[in-house]
Short mmCIF file of C-alpha atoms in Angstrom, two decimals:
data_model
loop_
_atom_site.label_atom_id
_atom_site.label_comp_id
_atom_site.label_asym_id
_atom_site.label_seq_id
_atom_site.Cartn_x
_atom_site.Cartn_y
_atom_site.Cartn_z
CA UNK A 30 0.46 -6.50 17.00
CA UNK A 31 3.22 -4.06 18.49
CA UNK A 32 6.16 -5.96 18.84
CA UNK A 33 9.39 -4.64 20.51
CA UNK A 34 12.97 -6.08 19.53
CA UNK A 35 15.72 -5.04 21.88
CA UNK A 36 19.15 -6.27 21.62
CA UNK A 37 21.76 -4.83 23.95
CA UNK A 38 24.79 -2.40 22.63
CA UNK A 39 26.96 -5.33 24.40
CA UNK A 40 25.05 -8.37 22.08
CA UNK A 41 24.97 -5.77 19.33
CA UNK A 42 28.31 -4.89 18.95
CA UNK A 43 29.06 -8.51 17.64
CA UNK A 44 28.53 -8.34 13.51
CA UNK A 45 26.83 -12.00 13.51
CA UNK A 46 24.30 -10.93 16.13
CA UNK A 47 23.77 -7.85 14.42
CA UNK A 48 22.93 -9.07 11.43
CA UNK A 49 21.16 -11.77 13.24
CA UNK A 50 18.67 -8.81 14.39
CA UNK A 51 18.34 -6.37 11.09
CA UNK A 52 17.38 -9.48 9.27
CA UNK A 53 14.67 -10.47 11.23
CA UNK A 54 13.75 -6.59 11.39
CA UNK A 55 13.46 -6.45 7.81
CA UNK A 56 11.07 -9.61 6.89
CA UNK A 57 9.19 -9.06 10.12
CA UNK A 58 8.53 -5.71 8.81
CA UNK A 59 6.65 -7.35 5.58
CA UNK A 60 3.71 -8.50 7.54
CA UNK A 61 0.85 -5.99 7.73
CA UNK A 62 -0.22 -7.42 10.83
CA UNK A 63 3.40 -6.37 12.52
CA UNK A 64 4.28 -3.24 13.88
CA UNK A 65 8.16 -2.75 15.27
CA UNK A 66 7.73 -0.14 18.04
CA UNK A 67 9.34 0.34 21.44
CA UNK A 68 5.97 2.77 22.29
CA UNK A 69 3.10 0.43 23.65
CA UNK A 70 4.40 -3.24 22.59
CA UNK A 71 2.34 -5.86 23.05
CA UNK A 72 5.03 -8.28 23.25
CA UNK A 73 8.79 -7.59 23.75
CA UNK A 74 11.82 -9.67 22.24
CA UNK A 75 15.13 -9.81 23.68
CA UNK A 76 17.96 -10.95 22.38
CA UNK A 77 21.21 -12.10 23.92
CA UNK A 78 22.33 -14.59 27.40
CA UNK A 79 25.05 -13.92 29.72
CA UNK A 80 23.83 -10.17 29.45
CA UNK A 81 22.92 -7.94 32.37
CA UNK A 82 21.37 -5.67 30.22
CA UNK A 83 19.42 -8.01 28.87
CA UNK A 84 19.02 -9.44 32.23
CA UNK A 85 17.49 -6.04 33.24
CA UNK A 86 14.78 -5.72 30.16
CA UNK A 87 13.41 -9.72 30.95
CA UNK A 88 13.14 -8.47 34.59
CA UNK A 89 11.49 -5.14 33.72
CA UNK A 90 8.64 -6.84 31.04
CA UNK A 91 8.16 -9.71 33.40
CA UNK A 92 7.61 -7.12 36.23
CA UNK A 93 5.17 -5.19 34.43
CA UNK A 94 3.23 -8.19 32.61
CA UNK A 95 4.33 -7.74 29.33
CA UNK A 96 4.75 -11.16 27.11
CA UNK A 97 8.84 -11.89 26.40
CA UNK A 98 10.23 -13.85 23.75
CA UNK A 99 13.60 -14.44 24.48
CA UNK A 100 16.25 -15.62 21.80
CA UNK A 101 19.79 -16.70 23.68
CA UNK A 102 21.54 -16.59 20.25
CA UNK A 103 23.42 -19.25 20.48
CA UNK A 104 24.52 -18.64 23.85
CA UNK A 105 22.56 -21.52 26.25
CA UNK A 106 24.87 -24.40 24.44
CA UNK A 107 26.63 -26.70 26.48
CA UNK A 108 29.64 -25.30 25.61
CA UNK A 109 28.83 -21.82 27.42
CA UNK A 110 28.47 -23.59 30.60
CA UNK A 111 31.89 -23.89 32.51
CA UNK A 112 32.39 -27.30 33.71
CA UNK A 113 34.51 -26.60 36.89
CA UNK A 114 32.60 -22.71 37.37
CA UNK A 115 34.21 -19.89 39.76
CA UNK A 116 32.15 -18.29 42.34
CA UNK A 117 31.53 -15.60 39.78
CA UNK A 118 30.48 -18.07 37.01
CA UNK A 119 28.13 -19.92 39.07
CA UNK A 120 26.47 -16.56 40.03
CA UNK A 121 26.19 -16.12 36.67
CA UNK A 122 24.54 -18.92 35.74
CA UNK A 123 22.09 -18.14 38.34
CA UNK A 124 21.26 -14.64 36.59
CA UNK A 125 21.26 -16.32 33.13
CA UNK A 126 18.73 -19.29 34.98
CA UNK A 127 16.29 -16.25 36.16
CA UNK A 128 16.03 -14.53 33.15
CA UNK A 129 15.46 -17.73 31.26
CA UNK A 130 12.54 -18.14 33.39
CA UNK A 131 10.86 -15.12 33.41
CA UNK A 132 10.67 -15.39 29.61
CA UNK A 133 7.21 -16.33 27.93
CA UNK A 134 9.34 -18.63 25.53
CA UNK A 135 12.60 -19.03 24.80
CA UNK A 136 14.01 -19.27 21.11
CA UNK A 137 17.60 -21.37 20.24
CA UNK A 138 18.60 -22.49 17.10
CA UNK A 139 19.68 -25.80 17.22
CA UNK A 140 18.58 -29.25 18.41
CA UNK A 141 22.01 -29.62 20.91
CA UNK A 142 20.69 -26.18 22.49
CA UNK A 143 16.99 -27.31 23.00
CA UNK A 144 18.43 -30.38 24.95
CA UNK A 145 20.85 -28.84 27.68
CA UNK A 146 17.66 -26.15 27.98
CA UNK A 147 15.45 -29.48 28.18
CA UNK A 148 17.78 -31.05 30.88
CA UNK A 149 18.32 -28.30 32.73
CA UNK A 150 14.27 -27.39 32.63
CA UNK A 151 14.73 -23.51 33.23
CA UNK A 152 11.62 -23.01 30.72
CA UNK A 153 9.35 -25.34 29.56
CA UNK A 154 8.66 -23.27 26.17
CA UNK A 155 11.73 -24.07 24.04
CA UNK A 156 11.19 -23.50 20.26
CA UNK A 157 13.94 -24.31 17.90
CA UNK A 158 14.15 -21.50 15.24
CA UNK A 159 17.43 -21.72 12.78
CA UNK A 160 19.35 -18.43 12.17
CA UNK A 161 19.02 -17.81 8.79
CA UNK A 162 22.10 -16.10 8.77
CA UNK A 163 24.27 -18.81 9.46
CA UNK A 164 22.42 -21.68 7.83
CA UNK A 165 20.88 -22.39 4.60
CA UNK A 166 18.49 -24.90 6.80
CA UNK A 167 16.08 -22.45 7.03
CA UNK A 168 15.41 -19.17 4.63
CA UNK A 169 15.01 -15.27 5.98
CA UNK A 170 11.04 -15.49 5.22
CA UNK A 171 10.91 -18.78 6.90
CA UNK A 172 12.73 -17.66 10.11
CA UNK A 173 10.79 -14.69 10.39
CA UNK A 174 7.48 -16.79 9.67
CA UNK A 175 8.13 -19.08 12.63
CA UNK A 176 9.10 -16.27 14.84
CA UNK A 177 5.77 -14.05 14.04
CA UNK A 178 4.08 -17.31 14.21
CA UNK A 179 5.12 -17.94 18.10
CA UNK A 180 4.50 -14.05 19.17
CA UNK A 181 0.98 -15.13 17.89
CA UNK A 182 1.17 -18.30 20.31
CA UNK A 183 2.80 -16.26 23.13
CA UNK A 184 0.22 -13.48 22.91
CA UNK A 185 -2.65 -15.98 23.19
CA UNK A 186 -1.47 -18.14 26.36
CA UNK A 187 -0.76 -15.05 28.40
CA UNK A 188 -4.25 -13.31 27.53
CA UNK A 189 -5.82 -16.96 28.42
CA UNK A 190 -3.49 -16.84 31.59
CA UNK A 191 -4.51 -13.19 32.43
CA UNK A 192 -8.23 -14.25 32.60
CA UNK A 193 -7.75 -17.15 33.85
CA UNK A 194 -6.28 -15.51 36.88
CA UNK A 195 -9.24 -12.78 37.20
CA UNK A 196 -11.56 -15.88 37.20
CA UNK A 197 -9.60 -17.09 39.65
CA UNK A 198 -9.73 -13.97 41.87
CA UNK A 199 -13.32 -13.69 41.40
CA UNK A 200 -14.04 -17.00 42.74
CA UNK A 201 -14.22 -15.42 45.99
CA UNK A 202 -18.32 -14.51 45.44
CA UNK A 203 -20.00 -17.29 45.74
CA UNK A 204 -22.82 -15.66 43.15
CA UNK A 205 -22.03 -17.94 40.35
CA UNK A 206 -21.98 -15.94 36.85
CA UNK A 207 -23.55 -13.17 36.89
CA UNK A 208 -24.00 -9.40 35.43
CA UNK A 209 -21.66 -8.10 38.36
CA UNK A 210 -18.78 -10.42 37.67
CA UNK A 211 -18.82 -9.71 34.16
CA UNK A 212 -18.52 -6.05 35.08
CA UNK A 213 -15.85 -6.56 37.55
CA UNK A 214 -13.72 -8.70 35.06
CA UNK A 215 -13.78 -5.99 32.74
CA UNK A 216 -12.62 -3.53 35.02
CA UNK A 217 -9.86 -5.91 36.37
CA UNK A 218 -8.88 -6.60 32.97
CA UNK A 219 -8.35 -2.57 32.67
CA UNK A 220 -6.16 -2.96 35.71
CA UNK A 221 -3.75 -5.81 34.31
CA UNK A 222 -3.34 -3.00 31.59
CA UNK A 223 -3.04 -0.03 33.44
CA UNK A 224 -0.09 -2.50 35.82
CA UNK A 225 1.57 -2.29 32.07
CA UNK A 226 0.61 1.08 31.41
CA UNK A 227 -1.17 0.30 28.17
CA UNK A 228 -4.99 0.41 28.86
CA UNK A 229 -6.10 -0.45 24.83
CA UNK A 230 -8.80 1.85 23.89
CA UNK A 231 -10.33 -1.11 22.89
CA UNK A 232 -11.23 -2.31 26.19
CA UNK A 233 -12.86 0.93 27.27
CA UNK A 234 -15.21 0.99 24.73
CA UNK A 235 -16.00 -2.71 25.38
CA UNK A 236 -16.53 -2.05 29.05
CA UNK A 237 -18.78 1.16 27.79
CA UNK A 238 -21.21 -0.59 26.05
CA UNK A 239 -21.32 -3.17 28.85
CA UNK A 240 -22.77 -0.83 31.43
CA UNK A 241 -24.65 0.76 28.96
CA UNK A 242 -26.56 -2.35 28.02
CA UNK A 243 -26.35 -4.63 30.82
CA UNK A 244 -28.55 -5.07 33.85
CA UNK A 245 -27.12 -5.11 37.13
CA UNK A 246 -27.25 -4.32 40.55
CA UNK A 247 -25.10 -1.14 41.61
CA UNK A 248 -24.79 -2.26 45.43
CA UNK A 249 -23.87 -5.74 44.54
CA UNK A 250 -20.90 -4.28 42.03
CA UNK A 251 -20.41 -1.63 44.50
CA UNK A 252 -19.92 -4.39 47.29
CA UNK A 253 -18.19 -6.56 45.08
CA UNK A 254 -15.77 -3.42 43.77
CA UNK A 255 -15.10 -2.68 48.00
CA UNK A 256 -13.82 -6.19 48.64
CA UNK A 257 -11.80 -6.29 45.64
CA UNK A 258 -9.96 -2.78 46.71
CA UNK A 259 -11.23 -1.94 43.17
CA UNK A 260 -13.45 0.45 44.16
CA UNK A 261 -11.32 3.78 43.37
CA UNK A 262 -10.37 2.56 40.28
CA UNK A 263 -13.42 1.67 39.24
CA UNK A 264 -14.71 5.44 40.07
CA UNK A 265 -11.17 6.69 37.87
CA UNK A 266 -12.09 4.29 34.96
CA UNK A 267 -16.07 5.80 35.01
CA UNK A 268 -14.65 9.09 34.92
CA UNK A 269 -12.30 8.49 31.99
CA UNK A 270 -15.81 6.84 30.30
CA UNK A 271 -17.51 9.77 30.81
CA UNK A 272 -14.97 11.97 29.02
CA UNK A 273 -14.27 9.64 25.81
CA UNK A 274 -17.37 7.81 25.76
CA UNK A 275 -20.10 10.36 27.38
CA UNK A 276 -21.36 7.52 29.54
CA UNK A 277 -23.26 9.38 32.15
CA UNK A 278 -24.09 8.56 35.29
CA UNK A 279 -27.57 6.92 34.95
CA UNK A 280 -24.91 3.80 33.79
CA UNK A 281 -22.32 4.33 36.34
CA UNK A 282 -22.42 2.58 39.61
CA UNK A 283 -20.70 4.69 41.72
CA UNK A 284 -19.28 8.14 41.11
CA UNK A 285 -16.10 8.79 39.19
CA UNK A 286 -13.76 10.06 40.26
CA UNK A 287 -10.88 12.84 38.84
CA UNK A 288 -7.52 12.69 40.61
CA UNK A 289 -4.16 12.89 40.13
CA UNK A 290 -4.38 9.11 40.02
CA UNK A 291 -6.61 9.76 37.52
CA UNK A 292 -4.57 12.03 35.45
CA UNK A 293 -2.09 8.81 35.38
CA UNK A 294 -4.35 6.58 34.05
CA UNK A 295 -5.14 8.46 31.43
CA UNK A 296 -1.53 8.74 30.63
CA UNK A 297 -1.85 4.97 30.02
CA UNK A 298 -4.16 5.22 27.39
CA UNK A 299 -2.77 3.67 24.16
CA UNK A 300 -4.62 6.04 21.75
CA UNK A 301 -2.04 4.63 18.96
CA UNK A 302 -4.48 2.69 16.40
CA UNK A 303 -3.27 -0.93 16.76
CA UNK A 304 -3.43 -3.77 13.91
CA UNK A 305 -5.69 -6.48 14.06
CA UNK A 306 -4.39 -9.86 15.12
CA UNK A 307 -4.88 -12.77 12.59
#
């Protein structure tokens, strides 16, 4: 699991927050299963509210489909929110409210937190998760634990979202289940990865041996691959195949195809080996 932690220079110039952020760096770091990169992540975790910069990153990973955890530190208490607010604070609050949104979960560290996030419902996935920096309520290992614990939990609702959505967009063949829309979820899983330009090498292979073992019909895929708009793609993806994986053309249903489109996809490629999930 890549996993990207970003904290803004603003959030980061505060000591507390700082060491907020090294210390979960450093246990996280113990785990095998854990890899702290900003090249490829599979998830992303911002820290920091009332930050534009940190406004900008949720915007960005929710934009491109990437899974956010999103820790306010501290900073969606009651407290923070003006009672009487300006013009300016109430815009504000309306940036802070959007961010919080986009997340995939949001992380606060204390009971009073989770409520006014509760009442004010801006994300249904609140997790309480103590700052071990600040509180002997919970220990470094502990808090670092719980937090690999919910990127585990994050990660598997969005890839049960993503094909839950390509189900969804295949239900417009009427064909019931069959070789061709296994075929096409493949490739459309491909897509979702190329939107985040991280096509795992993984899925290539996967979608290799499926054409090389699986009977289908090339001008139902084809037709199916037309009304989809997928078509193109699909001819790109079959000529990346046929470089990595030899696949010739006797297991290709349509031509593929080597553009500068092409060229970009392949640029997508996440040829970085990548840990096994537990």
């Amino acid at each position: 699991m890549r996993v990207e932690l970003y904290m803004s220079k603003k959030a980061a110039g505060s000591p507390d927050y700082q060491a907020h952020l090294l210390m979960i760096q450093q246990y996280l770091q113990r785990y095998d299963e854990i890899e702290l990169s900003h090249e490829f992540p599979d998830i992303v975790h911002v820290f920091g509210a009332w930050d534009a910069s940190a406004h900008k990153k949720l915007e960005q990973c929710h934009r491109l489909l990437i899974p956010i955890a999103f820790s306010s530190l501290g900073q969606l208490a009651p407290w923070h929110f003006p009672k009487h607010p300006t013009p300016t604070q109430v815009l504000q609050t309306s940036a802070q409210k959007k961010a919080t949104q986009q997340a995939s979960a949001l992380i606060v560290w204390g009971g009073i937190e989770k409520q006014e996030m509760e009442k004010r419902k801006w994300n249904e996935q609140i997790h309480v998760i103590p700052n071990a920096v600040t509180t002997s309520m919970i220990s470094p290992e502990e808090m670092a634990h719980e937090t690999m614990k919910l990127y585990h939990k994050i990660l598997e609702a969005h890839d049960r979202l993503t094909h839950q959505r390509i189900r969804e967009k295949l239900t417009i063949f009427l064909n019931g289940e069959s070789p061709e829309k296994e075929v096409c979820h493949a490739l459309l899983y491909l897509r979702y990865q190329y939107h985040r330009r991280n096509i795992k090498k993984q899925s290539l292979q996967e979608l290799n041996d499926t054409l090389n073992s699986l009977e289908y019909d090339e001008d139902v895929l084809n037709d199916m691959l037309e009304q989809l708009n997928e078509a193109q793609f699909a001819a790109r993806i079959m000529q990346v195949l046929s470089e990595d994986y030899q696949l010739t053309e006797g297991f290709m249903s349509l031509n593929p195809l080597d553009d500068k489109h092409t060229k970009r996809l392949r640029e997508a490629v996440n040829t970085i080996e990548q840990n096994t999930i537990k």
